[in-house]
PDB file of N, CA, C and O in Angstrom:
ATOM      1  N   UNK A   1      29.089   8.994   7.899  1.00 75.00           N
ATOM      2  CA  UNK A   1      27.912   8.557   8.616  1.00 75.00           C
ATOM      3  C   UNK A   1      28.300   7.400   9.536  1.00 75.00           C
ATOM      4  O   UNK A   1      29.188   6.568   9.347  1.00 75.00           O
ATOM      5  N   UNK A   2      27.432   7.516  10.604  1.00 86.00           N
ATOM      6  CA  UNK A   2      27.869   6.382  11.640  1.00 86.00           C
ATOM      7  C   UNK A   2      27.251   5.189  11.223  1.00 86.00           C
ATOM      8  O   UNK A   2      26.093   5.110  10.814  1.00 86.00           O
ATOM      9  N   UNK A   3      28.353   3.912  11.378  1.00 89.00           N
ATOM     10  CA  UNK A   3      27.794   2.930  10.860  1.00 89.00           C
ATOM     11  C   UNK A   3      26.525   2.160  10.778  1.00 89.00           C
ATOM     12  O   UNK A   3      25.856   1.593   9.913  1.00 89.00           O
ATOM     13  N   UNK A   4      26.473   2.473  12.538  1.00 91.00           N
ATOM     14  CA  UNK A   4      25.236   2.567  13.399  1.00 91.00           C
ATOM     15  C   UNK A   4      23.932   2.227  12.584  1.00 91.00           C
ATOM     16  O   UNK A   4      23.202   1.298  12.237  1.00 91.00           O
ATOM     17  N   UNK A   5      24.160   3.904  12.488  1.00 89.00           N
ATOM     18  CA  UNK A   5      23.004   4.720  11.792  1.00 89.00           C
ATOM     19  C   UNK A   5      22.536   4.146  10.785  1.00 89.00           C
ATOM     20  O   UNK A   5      21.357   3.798  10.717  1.00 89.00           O
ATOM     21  N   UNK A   6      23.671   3.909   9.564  1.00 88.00           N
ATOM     22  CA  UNK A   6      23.373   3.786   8.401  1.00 88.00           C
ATOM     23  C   UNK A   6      22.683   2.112   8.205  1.00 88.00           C
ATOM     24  O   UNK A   6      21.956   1.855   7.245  1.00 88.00           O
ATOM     25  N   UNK A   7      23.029   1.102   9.229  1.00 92.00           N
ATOM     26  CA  UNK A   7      21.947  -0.457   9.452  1.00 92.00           C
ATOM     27  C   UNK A   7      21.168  -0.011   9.856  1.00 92.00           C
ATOM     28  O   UNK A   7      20.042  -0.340   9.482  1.00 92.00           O
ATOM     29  N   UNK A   8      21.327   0.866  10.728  1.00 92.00           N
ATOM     30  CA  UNK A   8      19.317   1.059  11.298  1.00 92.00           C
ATOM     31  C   UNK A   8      18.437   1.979  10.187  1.00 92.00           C
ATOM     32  O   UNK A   8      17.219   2.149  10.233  1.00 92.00           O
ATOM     33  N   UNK A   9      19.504   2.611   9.025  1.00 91.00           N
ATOM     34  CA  UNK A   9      18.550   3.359   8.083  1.00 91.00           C
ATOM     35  C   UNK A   9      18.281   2.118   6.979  1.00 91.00           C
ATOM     36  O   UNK A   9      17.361   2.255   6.173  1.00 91.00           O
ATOM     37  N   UNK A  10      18.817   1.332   6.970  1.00 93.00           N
ATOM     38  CA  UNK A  10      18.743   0.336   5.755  1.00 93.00           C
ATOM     39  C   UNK A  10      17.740  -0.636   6.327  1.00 93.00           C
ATOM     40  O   UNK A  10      16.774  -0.969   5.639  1.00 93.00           O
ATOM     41  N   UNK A  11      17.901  -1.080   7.466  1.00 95.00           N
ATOM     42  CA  UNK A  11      16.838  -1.471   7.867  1.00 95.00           C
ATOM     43  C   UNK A  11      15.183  -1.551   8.556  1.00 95.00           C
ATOM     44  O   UNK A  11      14.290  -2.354   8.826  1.00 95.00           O
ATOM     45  N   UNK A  12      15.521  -0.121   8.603  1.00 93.00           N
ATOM     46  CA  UNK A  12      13.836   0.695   8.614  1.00 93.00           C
ATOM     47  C   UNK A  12      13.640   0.806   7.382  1.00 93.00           C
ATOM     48  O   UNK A  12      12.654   0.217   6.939  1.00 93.00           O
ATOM     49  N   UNK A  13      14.170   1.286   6.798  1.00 93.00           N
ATOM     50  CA  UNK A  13      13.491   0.773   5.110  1.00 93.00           C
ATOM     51  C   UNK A  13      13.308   0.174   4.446  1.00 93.00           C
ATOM     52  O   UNK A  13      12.737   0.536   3.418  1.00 93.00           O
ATOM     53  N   UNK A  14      13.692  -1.095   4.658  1.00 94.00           N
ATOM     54  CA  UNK A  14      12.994  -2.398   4.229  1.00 94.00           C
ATOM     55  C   UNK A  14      11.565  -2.760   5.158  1.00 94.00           C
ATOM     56  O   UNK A  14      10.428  -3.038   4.777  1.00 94.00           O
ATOM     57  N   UNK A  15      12.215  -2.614   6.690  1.00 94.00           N
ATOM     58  CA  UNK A  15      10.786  -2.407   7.231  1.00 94.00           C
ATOM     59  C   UNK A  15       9.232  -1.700   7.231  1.00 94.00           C
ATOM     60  O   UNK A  15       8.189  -2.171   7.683  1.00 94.00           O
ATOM     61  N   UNK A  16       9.428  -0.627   6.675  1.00 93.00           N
ATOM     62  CA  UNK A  16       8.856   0.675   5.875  1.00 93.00           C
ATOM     63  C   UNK A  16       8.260   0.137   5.015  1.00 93.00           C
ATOM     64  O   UNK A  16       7.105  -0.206   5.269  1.00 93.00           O
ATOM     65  N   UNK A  17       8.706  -0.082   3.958  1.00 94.00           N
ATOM     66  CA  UNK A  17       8.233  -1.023   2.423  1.00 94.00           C
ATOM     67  C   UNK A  17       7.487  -2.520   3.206  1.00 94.00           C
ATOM     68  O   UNK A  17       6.321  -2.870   3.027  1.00 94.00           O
ATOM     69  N   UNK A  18       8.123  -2.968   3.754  1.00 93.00           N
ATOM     70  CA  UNK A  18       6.989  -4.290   3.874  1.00 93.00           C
ATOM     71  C   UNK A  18       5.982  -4.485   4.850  1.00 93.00           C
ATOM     72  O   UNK A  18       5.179  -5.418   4.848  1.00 93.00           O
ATOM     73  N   UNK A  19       6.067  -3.346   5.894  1.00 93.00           N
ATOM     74  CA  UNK A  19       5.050  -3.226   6.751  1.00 93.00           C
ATOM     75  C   UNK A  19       3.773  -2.655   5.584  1.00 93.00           C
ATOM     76  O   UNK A  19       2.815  -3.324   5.197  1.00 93.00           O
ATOM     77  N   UNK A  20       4.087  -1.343   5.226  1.00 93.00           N
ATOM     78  CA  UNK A  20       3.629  -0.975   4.367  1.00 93.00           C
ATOM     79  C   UNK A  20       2.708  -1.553   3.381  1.00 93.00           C
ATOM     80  O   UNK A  20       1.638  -1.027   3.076  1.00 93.00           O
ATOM     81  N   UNK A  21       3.080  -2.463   2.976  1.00 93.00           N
ATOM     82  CA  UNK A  21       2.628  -3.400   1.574  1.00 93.00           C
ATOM     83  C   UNK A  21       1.666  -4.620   2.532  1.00 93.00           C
ATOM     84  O   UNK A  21       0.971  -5.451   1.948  1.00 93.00           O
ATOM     85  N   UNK A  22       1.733  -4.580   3.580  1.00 94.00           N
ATOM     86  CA  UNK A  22       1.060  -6.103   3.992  1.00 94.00           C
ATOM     87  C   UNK A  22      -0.447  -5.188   4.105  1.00 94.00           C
ATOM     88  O   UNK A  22      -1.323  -5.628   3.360  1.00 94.00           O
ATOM     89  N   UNK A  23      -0.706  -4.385   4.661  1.00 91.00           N
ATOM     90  CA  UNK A  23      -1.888  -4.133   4.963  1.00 91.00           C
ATOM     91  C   UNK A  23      -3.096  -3.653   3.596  1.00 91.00           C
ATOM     92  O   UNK A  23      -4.285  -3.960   3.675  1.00 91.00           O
ATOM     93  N   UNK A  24      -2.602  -2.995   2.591  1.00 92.00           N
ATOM     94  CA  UNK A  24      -3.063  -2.507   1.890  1.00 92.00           C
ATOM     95  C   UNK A  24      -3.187  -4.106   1.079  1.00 92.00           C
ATOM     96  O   UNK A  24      -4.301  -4.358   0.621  1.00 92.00           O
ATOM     97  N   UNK A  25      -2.240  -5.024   0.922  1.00 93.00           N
ATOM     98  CA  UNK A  25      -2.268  -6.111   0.051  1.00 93.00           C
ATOM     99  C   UNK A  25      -3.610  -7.114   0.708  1.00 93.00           C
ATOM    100  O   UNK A  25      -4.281  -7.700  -0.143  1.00 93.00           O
ATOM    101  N   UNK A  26      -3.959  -7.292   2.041  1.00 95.00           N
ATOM    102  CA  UNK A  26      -4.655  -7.665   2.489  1.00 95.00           C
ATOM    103  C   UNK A  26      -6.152  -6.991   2.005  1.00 95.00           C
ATOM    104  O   UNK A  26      -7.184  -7.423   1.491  1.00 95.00           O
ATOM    105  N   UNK A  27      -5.841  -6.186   2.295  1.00 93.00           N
ATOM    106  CA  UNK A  27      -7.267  -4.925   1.640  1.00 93.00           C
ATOM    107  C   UNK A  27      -7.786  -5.151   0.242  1.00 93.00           C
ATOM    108  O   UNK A  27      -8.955  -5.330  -0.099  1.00 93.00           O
ATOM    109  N   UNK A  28      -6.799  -5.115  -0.435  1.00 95.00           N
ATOM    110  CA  UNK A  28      -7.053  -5.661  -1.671  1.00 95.00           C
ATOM    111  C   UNK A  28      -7.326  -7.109  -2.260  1.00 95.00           C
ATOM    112  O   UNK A  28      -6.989  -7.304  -3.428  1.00 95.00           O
ATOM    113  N   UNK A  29      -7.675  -7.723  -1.829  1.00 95.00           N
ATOM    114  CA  UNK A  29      -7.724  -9.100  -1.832  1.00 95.00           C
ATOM    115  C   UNK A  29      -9.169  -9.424  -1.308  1.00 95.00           C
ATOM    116  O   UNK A  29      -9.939 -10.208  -1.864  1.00 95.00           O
ATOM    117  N   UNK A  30      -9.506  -8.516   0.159  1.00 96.00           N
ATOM    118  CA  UNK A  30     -10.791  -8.894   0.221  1.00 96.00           C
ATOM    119  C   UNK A  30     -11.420  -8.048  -0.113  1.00 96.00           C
ATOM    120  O   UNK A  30     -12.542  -8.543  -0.008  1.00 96.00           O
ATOM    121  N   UNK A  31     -11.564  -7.010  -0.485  1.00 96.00           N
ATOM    122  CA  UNK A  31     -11.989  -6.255  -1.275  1.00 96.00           C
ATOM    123  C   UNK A  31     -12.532  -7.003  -2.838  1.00 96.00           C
ATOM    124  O   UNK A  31     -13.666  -7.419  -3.076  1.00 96.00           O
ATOM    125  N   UNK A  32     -11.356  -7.010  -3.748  1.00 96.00           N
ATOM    126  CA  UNK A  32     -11.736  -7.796  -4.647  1.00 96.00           C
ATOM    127  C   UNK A  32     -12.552  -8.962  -4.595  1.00 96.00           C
ATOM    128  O   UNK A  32     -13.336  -9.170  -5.522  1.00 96.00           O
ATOM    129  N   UNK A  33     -12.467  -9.814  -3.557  1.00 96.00           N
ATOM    130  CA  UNK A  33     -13.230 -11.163  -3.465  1.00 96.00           C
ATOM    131  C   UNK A  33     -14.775 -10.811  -3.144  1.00 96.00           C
ATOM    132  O   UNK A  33     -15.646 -11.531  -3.633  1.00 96.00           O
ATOM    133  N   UNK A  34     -15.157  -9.618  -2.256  1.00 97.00           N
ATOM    134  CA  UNK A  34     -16.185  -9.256  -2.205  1.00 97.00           C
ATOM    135  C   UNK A  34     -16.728  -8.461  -3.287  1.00 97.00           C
ATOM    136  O   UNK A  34     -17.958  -8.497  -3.260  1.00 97.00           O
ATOM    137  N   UNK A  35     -16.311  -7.831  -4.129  1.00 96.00           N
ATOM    138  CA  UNK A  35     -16.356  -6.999  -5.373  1.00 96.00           C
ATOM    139  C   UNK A  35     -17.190  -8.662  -6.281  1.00 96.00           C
ATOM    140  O   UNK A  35     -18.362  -8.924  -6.550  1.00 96.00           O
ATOM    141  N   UNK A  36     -16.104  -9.307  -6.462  1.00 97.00           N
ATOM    142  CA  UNK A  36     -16.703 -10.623  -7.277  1.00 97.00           C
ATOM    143  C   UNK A  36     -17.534 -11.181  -7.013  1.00 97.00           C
ATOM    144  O   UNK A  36     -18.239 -11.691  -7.884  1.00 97.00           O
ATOM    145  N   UNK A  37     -17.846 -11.343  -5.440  1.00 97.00           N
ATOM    146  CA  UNK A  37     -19.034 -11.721  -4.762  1.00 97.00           C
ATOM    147  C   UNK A  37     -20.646 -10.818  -5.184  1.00 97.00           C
ATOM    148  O   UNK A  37     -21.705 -11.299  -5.588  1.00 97.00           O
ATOM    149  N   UNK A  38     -20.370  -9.732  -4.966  1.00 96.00           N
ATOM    150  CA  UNK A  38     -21.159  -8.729  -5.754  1.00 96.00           C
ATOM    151  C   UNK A  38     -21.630  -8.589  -6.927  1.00 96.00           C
ATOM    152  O   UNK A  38     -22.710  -8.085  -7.233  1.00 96.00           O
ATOM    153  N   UNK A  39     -20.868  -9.012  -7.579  1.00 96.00           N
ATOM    154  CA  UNK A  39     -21.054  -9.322  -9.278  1.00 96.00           C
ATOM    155  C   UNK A  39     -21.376 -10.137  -9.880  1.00 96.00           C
ATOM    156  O   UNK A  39     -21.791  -9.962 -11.026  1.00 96.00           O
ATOM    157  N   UNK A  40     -21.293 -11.332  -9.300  1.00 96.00           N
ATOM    158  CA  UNK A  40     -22.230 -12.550  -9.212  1.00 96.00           C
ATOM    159  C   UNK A  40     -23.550 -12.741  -8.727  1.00 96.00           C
ATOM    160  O   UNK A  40     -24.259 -13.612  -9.232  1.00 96.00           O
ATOM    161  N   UNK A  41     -24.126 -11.724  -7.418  1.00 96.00           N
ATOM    162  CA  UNK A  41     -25.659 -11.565  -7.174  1.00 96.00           C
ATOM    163  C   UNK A  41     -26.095 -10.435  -7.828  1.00 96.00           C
ATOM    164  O   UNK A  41     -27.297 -10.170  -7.793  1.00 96.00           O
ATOM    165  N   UNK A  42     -25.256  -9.663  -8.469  1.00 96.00           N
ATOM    166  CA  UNK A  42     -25.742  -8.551  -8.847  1.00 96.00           C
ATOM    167  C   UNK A  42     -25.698  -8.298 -10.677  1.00 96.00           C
ATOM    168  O   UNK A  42     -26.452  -7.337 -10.831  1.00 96.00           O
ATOM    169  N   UNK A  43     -25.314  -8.603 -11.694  1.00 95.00           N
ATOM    170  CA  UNK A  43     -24.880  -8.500 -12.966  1.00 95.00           C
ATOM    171  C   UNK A  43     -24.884  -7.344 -13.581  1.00 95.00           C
ATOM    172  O   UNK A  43     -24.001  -6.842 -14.277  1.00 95.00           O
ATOM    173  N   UNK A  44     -26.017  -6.907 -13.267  1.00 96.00           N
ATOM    174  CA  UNK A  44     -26.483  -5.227 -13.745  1.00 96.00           C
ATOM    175  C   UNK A  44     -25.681  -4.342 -12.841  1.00 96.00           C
ATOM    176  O   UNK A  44     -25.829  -3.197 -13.267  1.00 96.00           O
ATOM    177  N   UNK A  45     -24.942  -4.342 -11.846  1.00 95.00           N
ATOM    178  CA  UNK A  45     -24.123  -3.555 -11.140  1.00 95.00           C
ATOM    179  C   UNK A  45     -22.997  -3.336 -11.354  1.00 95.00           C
ATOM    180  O   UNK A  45     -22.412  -2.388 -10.830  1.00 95.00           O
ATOM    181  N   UNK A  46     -22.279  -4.400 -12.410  1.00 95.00           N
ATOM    182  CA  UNK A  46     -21.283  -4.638 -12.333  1.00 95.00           C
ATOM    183  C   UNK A  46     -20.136  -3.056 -12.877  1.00 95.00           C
ATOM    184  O   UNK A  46     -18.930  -2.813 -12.837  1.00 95.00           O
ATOM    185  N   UNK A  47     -21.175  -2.444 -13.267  1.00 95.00           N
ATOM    186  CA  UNK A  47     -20.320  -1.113 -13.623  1.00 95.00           C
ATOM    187  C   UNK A  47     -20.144  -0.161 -12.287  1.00 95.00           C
ATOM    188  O   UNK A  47     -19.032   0.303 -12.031  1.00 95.00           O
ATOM    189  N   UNK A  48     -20.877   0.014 -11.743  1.00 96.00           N
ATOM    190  CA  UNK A  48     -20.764   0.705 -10.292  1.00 96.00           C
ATOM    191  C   UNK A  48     -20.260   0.032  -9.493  1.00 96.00           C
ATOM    192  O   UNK A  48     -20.199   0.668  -8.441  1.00 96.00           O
ATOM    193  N   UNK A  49     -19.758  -1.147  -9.375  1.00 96.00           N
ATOM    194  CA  UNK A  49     -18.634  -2.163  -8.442  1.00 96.00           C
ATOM    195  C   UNK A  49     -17.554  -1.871  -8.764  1.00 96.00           C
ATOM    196  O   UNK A  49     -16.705  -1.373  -8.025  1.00 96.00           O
ATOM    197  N   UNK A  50     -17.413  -2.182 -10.100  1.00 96.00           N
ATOM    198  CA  UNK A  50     -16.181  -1.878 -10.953  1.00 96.00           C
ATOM    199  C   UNK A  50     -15.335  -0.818 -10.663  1.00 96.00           C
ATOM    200  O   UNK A  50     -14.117  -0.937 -10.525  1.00 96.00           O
ATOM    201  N   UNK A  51     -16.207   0.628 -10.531  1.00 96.00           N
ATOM    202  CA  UNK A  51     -15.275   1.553 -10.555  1.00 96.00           C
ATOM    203  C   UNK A  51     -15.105   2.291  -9.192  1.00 96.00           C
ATOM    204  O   UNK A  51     -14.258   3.143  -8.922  1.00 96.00           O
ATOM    205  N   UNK A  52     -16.518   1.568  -8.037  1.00 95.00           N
ATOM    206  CA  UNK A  52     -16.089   1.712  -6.552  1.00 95.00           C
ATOM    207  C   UNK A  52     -14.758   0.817  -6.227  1.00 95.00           C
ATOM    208  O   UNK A  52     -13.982   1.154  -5.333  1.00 95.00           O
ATOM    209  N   UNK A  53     -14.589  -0.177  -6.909  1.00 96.00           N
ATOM    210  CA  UNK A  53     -13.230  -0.970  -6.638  1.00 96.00           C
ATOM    211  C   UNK A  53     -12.039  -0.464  -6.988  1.00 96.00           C
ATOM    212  O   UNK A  53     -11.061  -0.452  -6.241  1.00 96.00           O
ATOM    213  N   UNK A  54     -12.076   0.134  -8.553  1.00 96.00           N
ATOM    214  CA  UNK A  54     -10.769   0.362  -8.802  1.00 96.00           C
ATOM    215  C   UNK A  54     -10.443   2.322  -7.980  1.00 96.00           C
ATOM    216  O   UNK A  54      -9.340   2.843  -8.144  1.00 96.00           O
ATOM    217  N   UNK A  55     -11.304   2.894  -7.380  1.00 96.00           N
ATOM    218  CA  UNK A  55     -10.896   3.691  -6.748  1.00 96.00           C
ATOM    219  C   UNK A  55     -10.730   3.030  -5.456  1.00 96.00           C
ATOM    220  O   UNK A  55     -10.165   3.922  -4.824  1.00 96.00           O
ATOM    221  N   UNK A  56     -10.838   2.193  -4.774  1.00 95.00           N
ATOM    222  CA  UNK A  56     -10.619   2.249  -3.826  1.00 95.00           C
ATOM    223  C   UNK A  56      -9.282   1.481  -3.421  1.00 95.00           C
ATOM    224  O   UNK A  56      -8.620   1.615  -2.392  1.00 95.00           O
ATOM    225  N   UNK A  57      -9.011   0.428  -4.786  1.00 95.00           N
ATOM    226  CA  UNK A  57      -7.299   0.332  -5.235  1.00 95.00           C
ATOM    227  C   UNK A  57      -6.723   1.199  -5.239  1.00 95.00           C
ATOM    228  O   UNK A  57      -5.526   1.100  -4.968  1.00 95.00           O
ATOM    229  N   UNK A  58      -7.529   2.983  -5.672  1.00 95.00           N
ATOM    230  CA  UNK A  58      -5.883   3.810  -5.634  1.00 95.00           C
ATOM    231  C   UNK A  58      -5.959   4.107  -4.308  1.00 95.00           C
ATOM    232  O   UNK A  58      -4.896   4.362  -3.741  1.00 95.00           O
ATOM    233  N   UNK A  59      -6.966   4.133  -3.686  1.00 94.00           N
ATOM    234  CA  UNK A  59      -6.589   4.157  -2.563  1.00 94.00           C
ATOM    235  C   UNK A  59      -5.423   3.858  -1.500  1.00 94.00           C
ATOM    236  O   UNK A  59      -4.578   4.528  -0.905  1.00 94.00           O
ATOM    237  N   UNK A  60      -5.726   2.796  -1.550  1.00 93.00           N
ATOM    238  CA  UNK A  60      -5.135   1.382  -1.096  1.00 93.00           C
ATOM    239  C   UNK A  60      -3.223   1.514  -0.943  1.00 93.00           C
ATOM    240  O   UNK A  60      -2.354   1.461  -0.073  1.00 93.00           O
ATOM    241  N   UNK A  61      -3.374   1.726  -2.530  1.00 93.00           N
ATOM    242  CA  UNK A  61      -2.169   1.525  -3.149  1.00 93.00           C
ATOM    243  C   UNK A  61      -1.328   3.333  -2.959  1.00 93.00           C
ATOM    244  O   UNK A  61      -0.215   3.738  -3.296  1.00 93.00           O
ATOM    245  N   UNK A  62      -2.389   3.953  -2.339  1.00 94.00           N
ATOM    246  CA  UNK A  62      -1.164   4.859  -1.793  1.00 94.00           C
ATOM    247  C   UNK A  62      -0.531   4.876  -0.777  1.00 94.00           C
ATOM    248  O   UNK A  62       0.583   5.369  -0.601  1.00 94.00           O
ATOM    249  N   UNK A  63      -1.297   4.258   0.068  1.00 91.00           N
ATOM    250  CA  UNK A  63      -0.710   3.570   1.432  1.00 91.00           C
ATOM    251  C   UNK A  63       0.637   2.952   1.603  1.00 91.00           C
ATOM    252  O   UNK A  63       1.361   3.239   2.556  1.00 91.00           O
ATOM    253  N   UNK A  64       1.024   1.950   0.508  1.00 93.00           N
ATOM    254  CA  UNK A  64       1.931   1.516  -0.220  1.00 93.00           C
ATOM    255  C   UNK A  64       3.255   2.371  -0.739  1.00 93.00           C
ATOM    256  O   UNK A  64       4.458   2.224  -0.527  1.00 93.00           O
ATOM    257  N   UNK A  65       2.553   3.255  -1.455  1.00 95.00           N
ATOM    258  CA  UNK A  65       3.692   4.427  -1.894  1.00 95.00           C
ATOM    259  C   UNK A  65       3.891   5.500  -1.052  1.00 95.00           C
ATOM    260  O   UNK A  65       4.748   6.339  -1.333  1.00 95.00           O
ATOM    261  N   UNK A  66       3.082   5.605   0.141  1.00 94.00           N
ATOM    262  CA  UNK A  66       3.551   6.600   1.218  1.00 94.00           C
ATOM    263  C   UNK A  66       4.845   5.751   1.803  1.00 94.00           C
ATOM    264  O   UNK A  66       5.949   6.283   1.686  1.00 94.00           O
ATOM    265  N   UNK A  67       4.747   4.408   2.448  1.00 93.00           N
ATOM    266  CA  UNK A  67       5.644   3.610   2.743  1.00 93.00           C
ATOM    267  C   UNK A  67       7.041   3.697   2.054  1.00 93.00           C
ATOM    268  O   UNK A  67       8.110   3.465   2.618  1.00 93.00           O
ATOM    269  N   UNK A  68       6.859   4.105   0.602  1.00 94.00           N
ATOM    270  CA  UNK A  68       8.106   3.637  -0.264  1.00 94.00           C
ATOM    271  C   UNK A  68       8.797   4.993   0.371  1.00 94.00           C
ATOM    272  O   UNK A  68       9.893   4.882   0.920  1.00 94.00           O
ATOM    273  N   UNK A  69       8.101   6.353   0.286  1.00 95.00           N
ATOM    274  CA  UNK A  69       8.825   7.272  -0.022  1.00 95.00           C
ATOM    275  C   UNK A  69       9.270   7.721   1.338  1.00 95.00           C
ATOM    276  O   UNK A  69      10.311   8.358   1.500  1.00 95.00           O
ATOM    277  N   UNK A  70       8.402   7.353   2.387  1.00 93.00           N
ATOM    278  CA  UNK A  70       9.475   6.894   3.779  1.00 93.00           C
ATOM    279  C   UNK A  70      10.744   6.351   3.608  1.00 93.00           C
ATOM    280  O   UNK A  70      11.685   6.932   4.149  1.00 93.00           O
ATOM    281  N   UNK A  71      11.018   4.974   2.716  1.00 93.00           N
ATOM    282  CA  UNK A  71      11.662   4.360   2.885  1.00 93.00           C
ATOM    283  C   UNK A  71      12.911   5.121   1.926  1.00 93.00           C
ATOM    284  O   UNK A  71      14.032   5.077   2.433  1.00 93.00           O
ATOM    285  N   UNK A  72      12.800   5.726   0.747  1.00 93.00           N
ATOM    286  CA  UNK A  72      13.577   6.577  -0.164  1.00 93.00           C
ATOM    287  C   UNK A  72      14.209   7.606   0.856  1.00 93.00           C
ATOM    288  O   UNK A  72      15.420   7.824   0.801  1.00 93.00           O
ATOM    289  N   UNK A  73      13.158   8.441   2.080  1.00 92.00           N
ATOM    290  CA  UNK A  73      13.565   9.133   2.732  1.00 92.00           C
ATOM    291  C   UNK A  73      14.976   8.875   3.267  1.00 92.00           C
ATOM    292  O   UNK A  73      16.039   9.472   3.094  1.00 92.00           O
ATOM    293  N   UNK A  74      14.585   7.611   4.087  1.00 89.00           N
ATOM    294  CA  UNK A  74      15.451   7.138   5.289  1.00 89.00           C
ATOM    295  C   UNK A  74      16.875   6.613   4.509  1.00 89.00           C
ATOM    296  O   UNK A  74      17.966   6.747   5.065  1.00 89.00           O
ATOM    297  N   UNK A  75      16.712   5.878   2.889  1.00 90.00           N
ATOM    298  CA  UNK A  75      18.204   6.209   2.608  1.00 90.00           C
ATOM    299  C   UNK A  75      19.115   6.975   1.908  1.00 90.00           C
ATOM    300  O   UNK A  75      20.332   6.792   1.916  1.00 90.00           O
ATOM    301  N   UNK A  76      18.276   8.185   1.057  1.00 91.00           N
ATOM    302  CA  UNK A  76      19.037   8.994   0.565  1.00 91.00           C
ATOM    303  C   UNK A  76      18.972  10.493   1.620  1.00 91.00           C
ATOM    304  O   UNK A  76      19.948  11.173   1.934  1.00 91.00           O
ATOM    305  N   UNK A  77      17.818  10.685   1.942  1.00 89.00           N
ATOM    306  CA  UNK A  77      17.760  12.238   2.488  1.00 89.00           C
ATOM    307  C   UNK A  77      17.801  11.940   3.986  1.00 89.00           C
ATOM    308  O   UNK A  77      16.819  12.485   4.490  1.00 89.00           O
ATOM    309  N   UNK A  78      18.490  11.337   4.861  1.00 85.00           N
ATOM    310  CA  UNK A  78      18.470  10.403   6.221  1.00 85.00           C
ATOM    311  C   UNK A  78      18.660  11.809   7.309  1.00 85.00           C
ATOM    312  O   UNK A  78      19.730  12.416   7.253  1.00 85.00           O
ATOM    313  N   UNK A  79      17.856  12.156   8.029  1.00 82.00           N
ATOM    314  CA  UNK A  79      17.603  12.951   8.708  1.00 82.00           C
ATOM    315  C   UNK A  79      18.622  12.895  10.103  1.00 82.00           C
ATOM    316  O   UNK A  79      19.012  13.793  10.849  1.00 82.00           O
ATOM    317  N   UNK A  80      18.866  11.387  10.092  1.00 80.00           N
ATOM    318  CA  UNK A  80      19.652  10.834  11.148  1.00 80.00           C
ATOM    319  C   UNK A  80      20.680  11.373  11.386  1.00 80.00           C
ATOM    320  O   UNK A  80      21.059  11.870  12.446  1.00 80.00           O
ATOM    321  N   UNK A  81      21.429  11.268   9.940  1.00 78.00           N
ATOM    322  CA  UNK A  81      22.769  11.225   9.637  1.00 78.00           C
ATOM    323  C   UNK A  81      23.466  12.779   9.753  1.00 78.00           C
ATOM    324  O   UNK A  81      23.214  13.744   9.031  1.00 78.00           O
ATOM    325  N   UNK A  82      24.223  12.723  10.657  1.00 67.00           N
ATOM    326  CA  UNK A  82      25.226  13.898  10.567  1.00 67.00           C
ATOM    327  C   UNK A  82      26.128  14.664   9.969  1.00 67.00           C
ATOM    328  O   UNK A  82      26.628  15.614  10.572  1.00 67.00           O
TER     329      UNK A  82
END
């Protein structure tokens, strides 16, 4: 493999993984803070917050693992590479 190649595959995949992770981590954060916000004017809701939140974590969090398996792509199965 060209050497090239193989920094620009190592380093799209770190890029991959942390582009990846910033947006969904952001999401989750205000998400949750508004979830808590909710649960504090609301008490009797707190079960239908609860489980609109934690689906919308898996959500979230596949966003995340689409990123990874980009990034798995680019250094074992490297499309690049000749």
């Amino acid at each position: 493999m060209n050497p090239i190649v193989a920094a620009a595959s190592v380093v799209s995949a770190g890029l991959a993984v942390g582009l990846a992770a910033i947006g969904p981590g952001m999401g989750q954060g205000t998400a949750a803070g508004y979830a808590v916000e909710g649960i504090a004017r609301q008490p009797e809701a707190e079960g239908k917050i609860r489980g609109a939140l934690l689906l919308s974590f898996a959500f979230m969090e596949s966003l995340t693992i689409y990123g990874l398996v980009v990034a798995l792509a680019l250094l074992f199965a490297n499309p690049f590479a000749s």
